[in-house]
PDB file of C-alpha atoms in Angstrom:
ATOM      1  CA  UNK V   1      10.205 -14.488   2.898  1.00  0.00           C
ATOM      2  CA  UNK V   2       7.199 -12.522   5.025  1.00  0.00           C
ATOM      3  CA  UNK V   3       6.499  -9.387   3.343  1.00  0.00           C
ATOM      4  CA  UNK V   4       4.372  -7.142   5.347  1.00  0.00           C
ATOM      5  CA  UNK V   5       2.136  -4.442   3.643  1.00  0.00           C
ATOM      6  CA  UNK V   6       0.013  -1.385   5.546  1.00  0.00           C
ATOM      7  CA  UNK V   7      -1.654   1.622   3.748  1.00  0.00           C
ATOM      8  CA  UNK V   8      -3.195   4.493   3.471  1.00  0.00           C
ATOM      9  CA  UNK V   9      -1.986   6.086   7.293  1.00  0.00           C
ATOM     10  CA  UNK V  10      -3.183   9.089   6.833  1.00  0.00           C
ATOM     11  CA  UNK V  11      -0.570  11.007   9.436  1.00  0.00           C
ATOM     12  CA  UNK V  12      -1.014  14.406  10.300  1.00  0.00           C
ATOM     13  CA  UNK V  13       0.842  17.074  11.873  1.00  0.00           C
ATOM     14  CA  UNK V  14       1.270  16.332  15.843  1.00  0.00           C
ATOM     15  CA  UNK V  15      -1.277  17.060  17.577  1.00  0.00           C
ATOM     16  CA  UNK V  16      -3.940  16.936  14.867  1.00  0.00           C
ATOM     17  CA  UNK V  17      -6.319  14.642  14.397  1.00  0.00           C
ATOM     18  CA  UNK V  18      -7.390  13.038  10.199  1.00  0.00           C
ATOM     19  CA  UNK V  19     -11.003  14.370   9.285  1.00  0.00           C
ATOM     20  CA  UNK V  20     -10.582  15.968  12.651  1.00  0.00           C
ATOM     21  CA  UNK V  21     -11.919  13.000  14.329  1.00  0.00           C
ATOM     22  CA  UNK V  22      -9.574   9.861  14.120  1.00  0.00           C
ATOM     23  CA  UNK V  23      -6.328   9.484  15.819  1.00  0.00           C
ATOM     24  CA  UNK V  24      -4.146   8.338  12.492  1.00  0.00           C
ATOM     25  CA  UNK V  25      -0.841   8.997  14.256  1.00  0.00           C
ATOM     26  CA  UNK V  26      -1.404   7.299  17.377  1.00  0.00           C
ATOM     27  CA  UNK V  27      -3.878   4.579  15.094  1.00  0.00           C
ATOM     28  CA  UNK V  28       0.086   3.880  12.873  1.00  0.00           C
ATOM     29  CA  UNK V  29       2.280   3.693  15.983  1.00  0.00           C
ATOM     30  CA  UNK V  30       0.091   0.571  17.038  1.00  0.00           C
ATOM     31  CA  UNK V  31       0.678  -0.552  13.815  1.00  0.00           C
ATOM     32  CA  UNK V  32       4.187  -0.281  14.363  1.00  0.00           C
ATOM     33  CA  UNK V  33       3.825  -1.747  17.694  1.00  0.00           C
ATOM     34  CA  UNK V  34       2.004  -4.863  15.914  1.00  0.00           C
ATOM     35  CA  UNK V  35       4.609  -5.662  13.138  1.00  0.00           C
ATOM     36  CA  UNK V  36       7.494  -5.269  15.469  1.00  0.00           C
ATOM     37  CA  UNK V  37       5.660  -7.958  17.837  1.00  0.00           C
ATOM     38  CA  UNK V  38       4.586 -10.211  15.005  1.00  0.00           C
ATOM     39  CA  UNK V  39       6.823 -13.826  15.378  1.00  0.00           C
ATOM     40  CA  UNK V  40       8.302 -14.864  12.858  1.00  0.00           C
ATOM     41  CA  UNK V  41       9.110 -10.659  12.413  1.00  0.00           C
ATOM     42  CA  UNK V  42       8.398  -9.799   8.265  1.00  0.00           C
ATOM     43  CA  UNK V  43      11.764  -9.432   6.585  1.00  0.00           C
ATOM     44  CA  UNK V  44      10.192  -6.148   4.764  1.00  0.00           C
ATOM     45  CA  UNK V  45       7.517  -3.889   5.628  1.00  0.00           C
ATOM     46  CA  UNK V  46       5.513  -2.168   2.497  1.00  0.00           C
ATOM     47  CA  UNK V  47       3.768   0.790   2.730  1.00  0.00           C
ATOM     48  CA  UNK V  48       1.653   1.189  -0.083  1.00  0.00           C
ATOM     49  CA  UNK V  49       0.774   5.152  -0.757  1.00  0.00           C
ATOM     50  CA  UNK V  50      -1.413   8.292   1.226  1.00  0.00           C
ATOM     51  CA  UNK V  51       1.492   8.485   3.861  1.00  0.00           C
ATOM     52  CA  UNK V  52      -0.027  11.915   5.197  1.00  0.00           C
ATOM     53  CA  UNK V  53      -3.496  13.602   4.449  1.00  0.00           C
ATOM     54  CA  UNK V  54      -2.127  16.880   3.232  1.00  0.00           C
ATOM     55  CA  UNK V  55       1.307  16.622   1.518  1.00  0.00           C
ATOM     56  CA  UNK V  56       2.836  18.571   4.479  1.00  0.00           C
ATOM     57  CA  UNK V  57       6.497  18.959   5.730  1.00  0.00           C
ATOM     58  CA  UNK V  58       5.501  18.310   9.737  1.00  0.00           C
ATOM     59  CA  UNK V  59       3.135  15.276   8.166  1.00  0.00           C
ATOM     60  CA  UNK V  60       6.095  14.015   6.645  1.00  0.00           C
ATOM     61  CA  UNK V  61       8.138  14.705   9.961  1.00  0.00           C
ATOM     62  CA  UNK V  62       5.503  13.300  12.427  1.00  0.00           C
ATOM     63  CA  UNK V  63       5.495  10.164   9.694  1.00  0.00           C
ATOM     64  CA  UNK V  64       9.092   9.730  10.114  1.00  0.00           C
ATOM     65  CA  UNK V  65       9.600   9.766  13.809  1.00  0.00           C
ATOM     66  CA  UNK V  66       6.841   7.088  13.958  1.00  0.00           C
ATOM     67  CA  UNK V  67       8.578   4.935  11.464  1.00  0.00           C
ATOM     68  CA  UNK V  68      11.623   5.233  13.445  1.00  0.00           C
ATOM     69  CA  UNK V  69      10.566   2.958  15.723  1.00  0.00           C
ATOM     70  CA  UNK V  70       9.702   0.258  13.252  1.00  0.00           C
ATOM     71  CA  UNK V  71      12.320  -2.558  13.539  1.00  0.00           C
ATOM     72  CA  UNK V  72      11.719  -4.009  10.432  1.00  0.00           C
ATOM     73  CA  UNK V  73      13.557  -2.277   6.838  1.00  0.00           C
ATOM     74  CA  UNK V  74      10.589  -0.768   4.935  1.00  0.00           C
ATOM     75  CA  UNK V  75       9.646   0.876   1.238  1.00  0.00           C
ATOM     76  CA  UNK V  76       7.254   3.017   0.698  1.00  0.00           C
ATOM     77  CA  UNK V  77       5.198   4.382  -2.704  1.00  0.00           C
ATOM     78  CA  UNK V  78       3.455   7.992  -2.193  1.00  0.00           C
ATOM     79  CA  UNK V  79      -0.153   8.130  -2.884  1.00  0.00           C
ATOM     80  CA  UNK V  80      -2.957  10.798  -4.126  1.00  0.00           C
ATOM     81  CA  UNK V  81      -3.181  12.291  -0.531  1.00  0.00           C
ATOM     82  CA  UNK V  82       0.817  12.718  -0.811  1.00  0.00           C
ATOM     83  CA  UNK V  83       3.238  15.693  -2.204  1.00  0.00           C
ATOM     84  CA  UNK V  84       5.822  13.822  -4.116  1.00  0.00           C
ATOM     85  CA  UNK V  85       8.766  16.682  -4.125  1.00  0.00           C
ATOM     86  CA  UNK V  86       7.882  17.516  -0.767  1.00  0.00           C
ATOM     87  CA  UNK V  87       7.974  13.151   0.311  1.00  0.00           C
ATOM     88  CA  UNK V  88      11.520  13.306  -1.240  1.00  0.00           C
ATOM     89  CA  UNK V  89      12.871  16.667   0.267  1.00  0.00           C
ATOM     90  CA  UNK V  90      11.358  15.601   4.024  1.00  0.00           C
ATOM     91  CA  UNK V  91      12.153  11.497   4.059  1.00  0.00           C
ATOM     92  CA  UNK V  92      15.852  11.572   2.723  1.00  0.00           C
ATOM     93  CA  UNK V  93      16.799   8.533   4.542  1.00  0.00           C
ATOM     94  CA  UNK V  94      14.713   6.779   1.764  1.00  0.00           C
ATOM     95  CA  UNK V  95      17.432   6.853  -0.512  1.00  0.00           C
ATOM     96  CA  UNK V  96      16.152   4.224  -3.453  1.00  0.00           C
ATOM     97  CA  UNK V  97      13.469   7.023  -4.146  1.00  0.00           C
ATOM     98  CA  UNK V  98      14.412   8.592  -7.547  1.00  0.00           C
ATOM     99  CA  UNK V  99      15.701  12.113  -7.284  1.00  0.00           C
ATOM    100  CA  UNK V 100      13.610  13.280  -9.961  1.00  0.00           C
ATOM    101  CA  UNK V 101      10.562  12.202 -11.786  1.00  0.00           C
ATOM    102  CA  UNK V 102       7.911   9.861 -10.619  1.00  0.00           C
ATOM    103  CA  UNK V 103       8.917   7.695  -7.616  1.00  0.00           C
ATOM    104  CA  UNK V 104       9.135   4.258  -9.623  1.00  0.00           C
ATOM    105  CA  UNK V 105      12.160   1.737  -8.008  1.00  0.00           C
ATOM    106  CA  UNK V 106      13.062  -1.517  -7.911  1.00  0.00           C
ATOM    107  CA  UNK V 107      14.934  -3.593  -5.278  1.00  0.00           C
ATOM    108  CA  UNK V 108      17.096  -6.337  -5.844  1.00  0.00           C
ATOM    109  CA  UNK V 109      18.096  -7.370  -2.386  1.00  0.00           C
ATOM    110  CA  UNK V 110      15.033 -10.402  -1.626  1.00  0.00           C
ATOM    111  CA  UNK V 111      13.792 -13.688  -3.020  1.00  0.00           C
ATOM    112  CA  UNK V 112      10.842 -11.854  -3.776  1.00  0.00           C
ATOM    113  CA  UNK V 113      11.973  -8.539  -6.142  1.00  0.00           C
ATOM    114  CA  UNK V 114       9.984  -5.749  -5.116  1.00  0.00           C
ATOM    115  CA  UNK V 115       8.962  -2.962  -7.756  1.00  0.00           C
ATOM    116  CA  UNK V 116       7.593  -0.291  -7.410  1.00  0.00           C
ATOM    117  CA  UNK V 117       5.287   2.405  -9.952  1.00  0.00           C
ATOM    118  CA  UNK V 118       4.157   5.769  -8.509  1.00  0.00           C
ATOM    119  CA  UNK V 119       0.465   6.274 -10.036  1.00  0.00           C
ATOM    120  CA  UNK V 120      -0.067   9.865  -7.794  1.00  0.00           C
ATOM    121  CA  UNK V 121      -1.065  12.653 -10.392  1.00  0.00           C
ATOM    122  CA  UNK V 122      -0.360  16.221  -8.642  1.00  0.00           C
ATOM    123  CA  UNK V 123      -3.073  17.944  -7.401  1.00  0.00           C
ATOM    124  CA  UNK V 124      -5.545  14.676  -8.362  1.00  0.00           C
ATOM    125  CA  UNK V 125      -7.105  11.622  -6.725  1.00  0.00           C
ATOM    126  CA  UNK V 126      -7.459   9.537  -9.841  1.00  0.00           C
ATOM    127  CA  UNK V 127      -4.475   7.522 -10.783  1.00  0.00           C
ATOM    128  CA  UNK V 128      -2.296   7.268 -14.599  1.00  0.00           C
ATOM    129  CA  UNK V 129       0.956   5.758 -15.192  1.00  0.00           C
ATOM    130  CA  UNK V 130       2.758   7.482 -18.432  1.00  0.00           C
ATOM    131  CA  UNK V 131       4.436   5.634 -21.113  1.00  0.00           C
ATOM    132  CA  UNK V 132       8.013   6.112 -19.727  1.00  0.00           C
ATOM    133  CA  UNK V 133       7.106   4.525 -16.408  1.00  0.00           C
ATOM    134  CA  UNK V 134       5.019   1.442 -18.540  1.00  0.00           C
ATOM    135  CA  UNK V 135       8.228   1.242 -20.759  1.00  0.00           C
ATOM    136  CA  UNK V 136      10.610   1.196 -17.810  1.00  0.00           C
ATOM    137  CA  UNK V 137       8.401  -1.180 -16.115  1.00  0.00           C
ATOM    138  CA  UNK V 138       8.500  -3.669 -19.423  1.00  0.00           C
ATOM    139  CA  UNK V 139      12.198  -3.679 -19.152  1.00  0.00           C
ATOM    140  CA  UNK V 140      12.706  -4.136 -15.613  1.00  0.00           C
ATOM    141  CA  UNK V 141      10.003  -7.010 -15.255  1.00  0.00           C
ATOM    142  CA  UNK V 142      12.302  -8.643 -18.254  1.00  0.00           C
ATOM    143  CA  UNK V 143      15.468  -8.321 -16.519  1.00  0.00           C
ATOM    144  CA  UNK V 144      14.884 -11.029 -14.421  1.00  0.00           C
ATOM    145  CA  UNK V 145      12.610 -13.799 -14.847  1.00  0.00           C
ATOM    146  CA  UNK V 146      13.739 -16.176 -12.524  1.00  0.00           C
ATOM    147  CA  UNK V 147      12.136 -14.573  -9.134  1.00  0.00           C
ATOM    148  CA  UNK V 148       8.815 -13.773  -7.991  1.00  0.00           C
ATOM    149  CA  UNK V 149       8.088  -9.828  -8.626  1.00  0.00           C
ATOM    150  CA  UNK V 150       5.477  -7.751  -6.253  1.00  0.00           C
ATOM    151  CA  UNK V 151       4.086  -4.956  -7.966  1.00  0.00           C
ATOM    152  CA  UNK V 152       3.417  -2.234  -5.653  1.00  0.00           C
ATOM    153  CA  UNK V 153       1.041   0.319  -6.423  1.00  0.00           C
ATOM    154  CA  UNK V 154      -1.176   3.375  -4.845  1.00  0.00           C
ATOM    155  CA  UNK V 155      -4.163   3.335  -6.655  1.00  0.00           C
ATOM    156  CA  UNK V 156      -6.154  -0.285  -7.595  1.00  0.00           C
ATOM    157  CA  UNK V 157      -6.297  -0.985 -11.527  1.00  0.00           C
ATOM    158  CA  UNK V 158      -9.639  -2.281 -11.426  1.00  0.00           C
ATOM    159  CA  UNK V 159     -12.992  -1.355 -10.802  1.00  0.00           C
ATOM    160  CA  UNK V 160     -13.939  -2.114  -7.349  1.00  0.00           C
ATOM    161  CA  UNK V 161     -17.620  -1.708  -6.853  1.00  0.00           C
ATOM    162  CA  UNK V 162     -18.193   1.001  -4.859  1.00  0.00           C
ATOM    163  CA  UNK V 163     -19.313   3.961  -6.867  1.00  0.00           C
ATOM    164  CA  UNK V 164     -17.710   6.460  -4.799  1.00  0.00           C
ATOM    165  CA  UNK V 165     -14.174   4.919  -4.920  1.00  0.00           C
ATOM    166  CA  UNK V 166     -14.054   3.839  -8.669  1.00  0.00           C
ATOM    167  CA  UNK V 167     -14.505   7.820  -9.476  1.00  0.00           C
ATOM    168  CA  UNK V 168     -10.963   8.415  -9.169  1.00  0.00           C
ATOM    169  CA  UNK V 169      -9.161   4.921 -10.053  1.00  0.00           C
ATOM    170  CA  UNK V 170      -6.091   3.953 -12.132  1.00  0.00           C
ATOM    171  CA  UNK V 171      -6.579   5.698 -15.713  1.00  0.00           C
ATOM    172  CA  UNK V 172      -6.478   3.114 -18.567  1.00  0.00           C
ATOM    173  CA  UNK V 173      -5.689   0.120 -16.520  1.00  0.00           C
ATOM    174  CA  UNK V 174      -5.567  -2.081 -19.566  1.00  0.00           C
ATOM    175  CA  UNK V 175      -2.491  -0.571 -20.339  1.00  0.00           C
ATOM    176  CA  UNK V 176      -0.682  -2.221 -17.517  1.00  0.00           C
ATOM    177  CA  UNK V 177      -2.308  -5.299 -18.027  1.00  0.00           C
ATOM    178  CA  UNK V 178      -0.558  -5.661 -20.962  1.00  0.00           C
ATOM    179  CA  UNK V 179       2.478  -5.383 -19.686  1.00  0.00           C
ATOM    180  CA  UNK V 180       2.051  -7.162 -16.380  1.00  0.00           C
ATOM    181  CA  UNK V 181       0.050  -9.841 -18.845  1.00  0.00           C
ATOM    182  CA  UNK V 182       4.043 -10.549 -20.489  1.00  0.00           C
ATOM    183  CA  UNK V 183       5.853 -11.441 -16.957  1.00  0.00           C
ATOM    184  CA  UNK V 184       4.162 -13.993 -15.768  1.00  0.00           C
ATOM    185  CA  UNK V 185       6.688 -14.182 -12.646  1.00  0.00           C
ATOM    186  CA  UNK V 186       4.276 -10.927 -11.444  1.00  0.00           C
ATOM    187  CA  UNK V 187       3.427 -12.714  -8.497  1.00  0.00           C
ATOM    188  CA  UNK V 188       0.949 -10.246  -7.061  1.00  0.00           C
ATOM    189  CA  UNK V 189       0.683  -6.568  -7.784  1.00  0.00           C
ATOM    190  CA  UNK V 190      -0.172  -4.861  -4.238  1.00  0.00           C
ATOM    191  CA  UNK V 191      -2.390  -1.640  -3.525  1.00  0.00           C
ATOM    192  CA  UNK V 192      -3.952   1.016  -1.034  1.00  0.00           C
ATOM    193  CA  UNK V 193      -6.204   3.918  -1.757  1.00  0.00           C
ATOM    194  CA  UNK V 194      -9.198   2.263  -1.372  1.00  0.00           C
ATOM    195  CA  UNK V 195      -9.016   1.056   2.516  1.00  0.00           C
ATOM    196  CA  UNK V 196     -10.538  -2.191   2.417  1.00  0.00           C
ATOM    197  CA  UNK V 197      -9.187  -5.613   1.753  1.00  0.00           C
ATOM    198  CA  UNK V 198     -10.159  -6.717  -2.505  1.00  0.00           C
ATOM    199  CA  UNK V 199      -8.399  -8.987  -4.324  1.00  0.00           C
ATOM    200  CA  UNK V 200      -8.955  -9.644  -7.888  1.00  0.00           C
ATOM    201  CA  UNK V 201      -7.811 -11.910 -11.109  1.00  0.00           C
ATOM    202  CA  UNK V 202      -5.405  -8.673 -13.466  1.00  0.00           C
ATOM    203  CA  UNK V 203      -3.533  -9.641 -16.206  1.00  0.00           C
ATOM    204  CA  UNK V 204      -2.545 -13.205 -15.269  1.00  0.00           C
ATOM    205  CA  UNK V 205      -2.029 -12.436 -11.491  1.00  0.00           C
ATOM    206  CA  UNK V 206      -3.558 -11.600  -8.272  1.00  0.00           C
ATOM    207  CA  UNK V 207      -4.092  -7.950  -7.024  1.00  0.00           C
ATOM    208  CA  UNK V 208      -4.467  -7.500  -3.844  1.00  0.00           C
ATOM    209  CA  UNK V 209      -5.763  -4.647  -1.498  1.00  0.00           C
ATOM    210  CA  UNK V 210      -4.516  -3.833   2.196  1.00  0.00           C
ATOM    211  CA  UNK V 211      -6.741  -1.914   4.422  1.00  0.00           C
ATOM    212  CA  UNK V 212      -5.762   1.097   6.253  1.00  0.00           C
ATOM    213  CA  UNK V 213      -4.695   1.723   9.717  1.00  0.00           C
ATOM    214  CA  UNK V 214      -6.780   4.435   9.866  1.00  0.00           C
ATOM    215  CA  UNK V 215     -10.512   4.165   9.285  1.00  0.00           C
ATOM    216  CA  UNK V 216     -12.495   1.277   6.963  1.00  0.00           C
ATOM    217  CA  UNK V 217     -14.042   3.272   3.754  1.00  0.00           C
ATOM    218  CA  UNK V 218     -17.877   1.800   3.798  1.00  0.00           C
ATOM    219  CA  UNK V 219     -18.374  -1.469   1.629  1.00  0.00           C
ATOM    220  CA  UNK V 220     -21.646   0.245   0.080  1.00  0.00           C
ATOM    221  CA  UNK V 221     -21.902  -1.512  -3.456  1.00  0.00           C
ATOM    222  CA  UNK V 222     -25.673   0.400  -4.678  1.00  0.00           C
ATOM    223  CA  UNK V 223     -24.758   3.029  -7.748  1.00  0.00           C
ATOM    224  CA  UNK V 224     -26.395   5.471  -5.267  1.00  0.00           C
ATOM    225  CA  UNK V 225     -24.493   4.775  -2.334  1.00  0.00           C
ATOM    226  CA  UNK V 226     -23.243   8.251  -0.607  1.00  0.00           C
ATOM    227  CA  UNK V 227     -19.587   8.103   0.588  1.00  0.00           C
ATOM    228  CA  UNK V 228     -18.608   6.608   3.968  1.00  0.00           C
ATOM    229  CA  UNK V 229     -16.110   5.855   6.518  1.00  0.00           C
ATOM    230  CA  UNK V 230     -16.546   3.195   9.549  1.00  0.00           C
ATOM    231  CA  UNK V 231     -13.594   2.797  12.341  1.00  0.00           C
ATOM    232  CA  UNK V 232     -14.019  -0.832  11.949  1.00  0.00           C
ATOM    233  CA  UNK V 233     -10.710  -2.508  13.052  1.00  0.00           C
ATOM    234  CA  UNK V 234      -7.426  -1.779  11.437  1.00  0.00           C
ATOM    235  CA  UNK V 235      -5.679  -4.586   9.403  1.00  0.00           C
ATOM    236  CA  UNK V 236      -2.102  -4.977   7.635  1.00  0.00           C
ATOM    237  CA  UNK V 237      -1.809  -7.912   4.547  1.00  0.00           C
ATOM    238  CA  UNK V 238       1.033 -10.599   5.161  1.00  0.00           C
ATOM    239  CA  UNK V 239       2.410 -12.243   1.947  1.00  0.00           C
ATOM    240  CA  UNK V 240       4.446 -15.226   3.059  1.00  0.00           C
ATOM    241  CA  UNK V 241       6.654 -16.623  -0.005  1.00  0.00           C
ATOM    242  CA  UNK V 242       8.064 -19.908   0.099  1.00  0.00           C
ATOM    243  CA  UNK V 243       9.704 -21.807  -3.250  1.00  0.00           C
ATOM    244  CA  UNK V 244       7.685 -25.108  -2.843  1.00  0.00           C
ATOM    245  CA  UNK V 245       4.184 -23.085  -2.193  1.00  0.00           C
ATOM    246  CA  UNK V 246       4.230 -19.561  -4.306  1.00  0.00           C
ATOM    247  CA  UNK V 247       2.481 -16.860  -2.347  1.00  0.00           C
ATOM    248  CA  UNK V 248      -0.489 -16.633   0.378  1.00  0.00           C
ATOM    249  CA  UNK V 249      -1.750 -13.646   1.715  1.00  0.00           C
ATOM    250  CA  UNK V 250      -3.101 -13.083   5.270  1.00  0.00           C
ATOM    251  CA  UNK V 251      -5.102 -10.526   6.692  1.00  0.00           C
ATOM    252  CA  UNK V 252      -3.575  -9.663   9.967  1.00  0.00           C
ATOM    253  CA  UNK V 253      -6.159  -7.557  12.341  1.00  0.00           C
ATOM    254  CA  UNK V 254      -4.316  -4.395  14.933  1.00  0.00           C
ATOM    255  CA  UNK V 255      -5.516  -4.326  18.110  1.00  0.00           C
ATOM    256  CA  UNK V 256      -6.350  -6.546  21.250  1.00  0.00           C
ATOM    257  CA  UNK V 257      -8.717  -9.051  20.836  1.00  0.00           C
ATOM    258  CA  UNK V 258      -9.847 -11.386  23.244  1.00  0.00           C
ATOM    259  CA  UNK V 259      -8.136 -14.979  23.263  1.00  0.00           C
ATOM    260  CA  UNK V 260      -6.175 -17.390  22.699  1.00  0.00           C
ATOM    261  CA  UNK V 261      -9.403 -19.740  23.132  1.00  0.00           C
ATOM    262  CA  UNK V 262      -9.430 -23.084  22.685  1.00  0.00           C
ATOM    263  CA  UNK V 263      -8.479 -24.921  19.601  1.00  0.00           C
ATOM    264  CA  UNK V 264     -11.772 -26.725  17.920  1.00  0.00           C
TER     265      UNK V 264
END
């Protein structure tokens, strides 16, 4: 199975640019353009959290007539940038969503089982899961033990390094990792918010990063480092699953590059 993930897409209303400067809409069609040309095509396209910048109904509408033209079936979590009544009312054709409650699913229809946990506090840019959602994740990682499980997420539960971006984390992250720590068929747990590629040894597993296809948030490690964006190229994560291998992630750039060159 080829699982594709993208993040963090930022869309805004047509005909407005994010931060006022970047083209986010136009910046996610190529995206689109990208998976849809990839060979062998992903089975499943992830999209892990800030859909839109402002929580808006004509976000959410701009958002969906991109996606529309994505040939691939998709999920997606909301993240701290999203509205989560407003992602339900305006996306209906994304019918595993809960009606009520925080957006936590699961989906039984892969080799991989795909589950999902929505960390988005309203009105905040950190990140907390409650006890219900840890407590219904327990149970639904036990259900089945026999497949591999990605864990999709919004916000990263771990400290990343740059001062700026570990302000508003995942609250109490040790609290998942005790539940993720008791499945260890939690073959990676998969997250956005932070627009760079990490990965990182949680609870027994891998967790992973995906950058945005938007802009690059600085890699500026010093305490004092002041907050920073680059447009450095746009990326999605592949995670190819096969039975008699596990899981390997790829980074897979957006954009034309020159090449192919020859092999050496």
């Amino acid at each position: 199975m080829l699982i594709a993930q993208i993040s963090d897409t930022h869309v805004r209303p047509k005909g407005k640019l994010y931060q006022g400067l970047v083209p986010s809409n136009r910046m996610l069609a190529q995206a689109v353009d990208h998976l849809n040309a990839l060979d062998p095509r992903p089975d499943l396209v992830l999209l892990t959290g800030d859909l839109v910048d402002e929580g808006q109904p004509a976000e959410y509408a701009a958002l969906a007539e991109i996606l529309a033209g994505l040939r691939i079936p998709h999920l997606l979590i909301p993240g701290n940038h999203d509205a989560r009544d407003v992602l339900r009312a305006e996306l209906p054709a994304h019918g595993y969503l809960p009606a009520q409650g925080p957006l936590d699913y699961a989906i039984e229809d892969h080799p991989a089982r795909i589950v999902a946990l929505d960390t988005t506090v309203p009105g905040k840019h950190h990140g907390a899961i409650g006890a219900p959602s840890l407590a219904w994740l327990d149970a639904t990682l036990a259900a089945d033990t026999g497949r591999p499980v990605l864990l999709m997420l919004h916000h990263p539960p771990f400290l990343c390094g740059i001062p700026y971006l570990d302000k508003y984390g995942l609250e109490a992250p040790e609290r998942l990792a005790a539940v993720v720590a008791r499945h260890p068929h939690v073959e990676r747990i998969l997250c956005g918010h932070v627009h760079r590629p990490m990965q990182v040894r949680f609870a027994g597993t891998l967790a992973v990063t995906c950058p945005s296809t938007t802009t690059q948030i600085a890699l500026r490690l010093r305490a004092d480092a002041p907050p920073a964006s680059f447009l450095e190229p746009p990326a999605c994560l592949l995670h190819l699953w096969r039975p008699d291998a596990g899981m390997v992630t790829h980074t897979s750039y957006i954009g034309r590059f020159e090449g192919p060159l020859p092999f050496a």
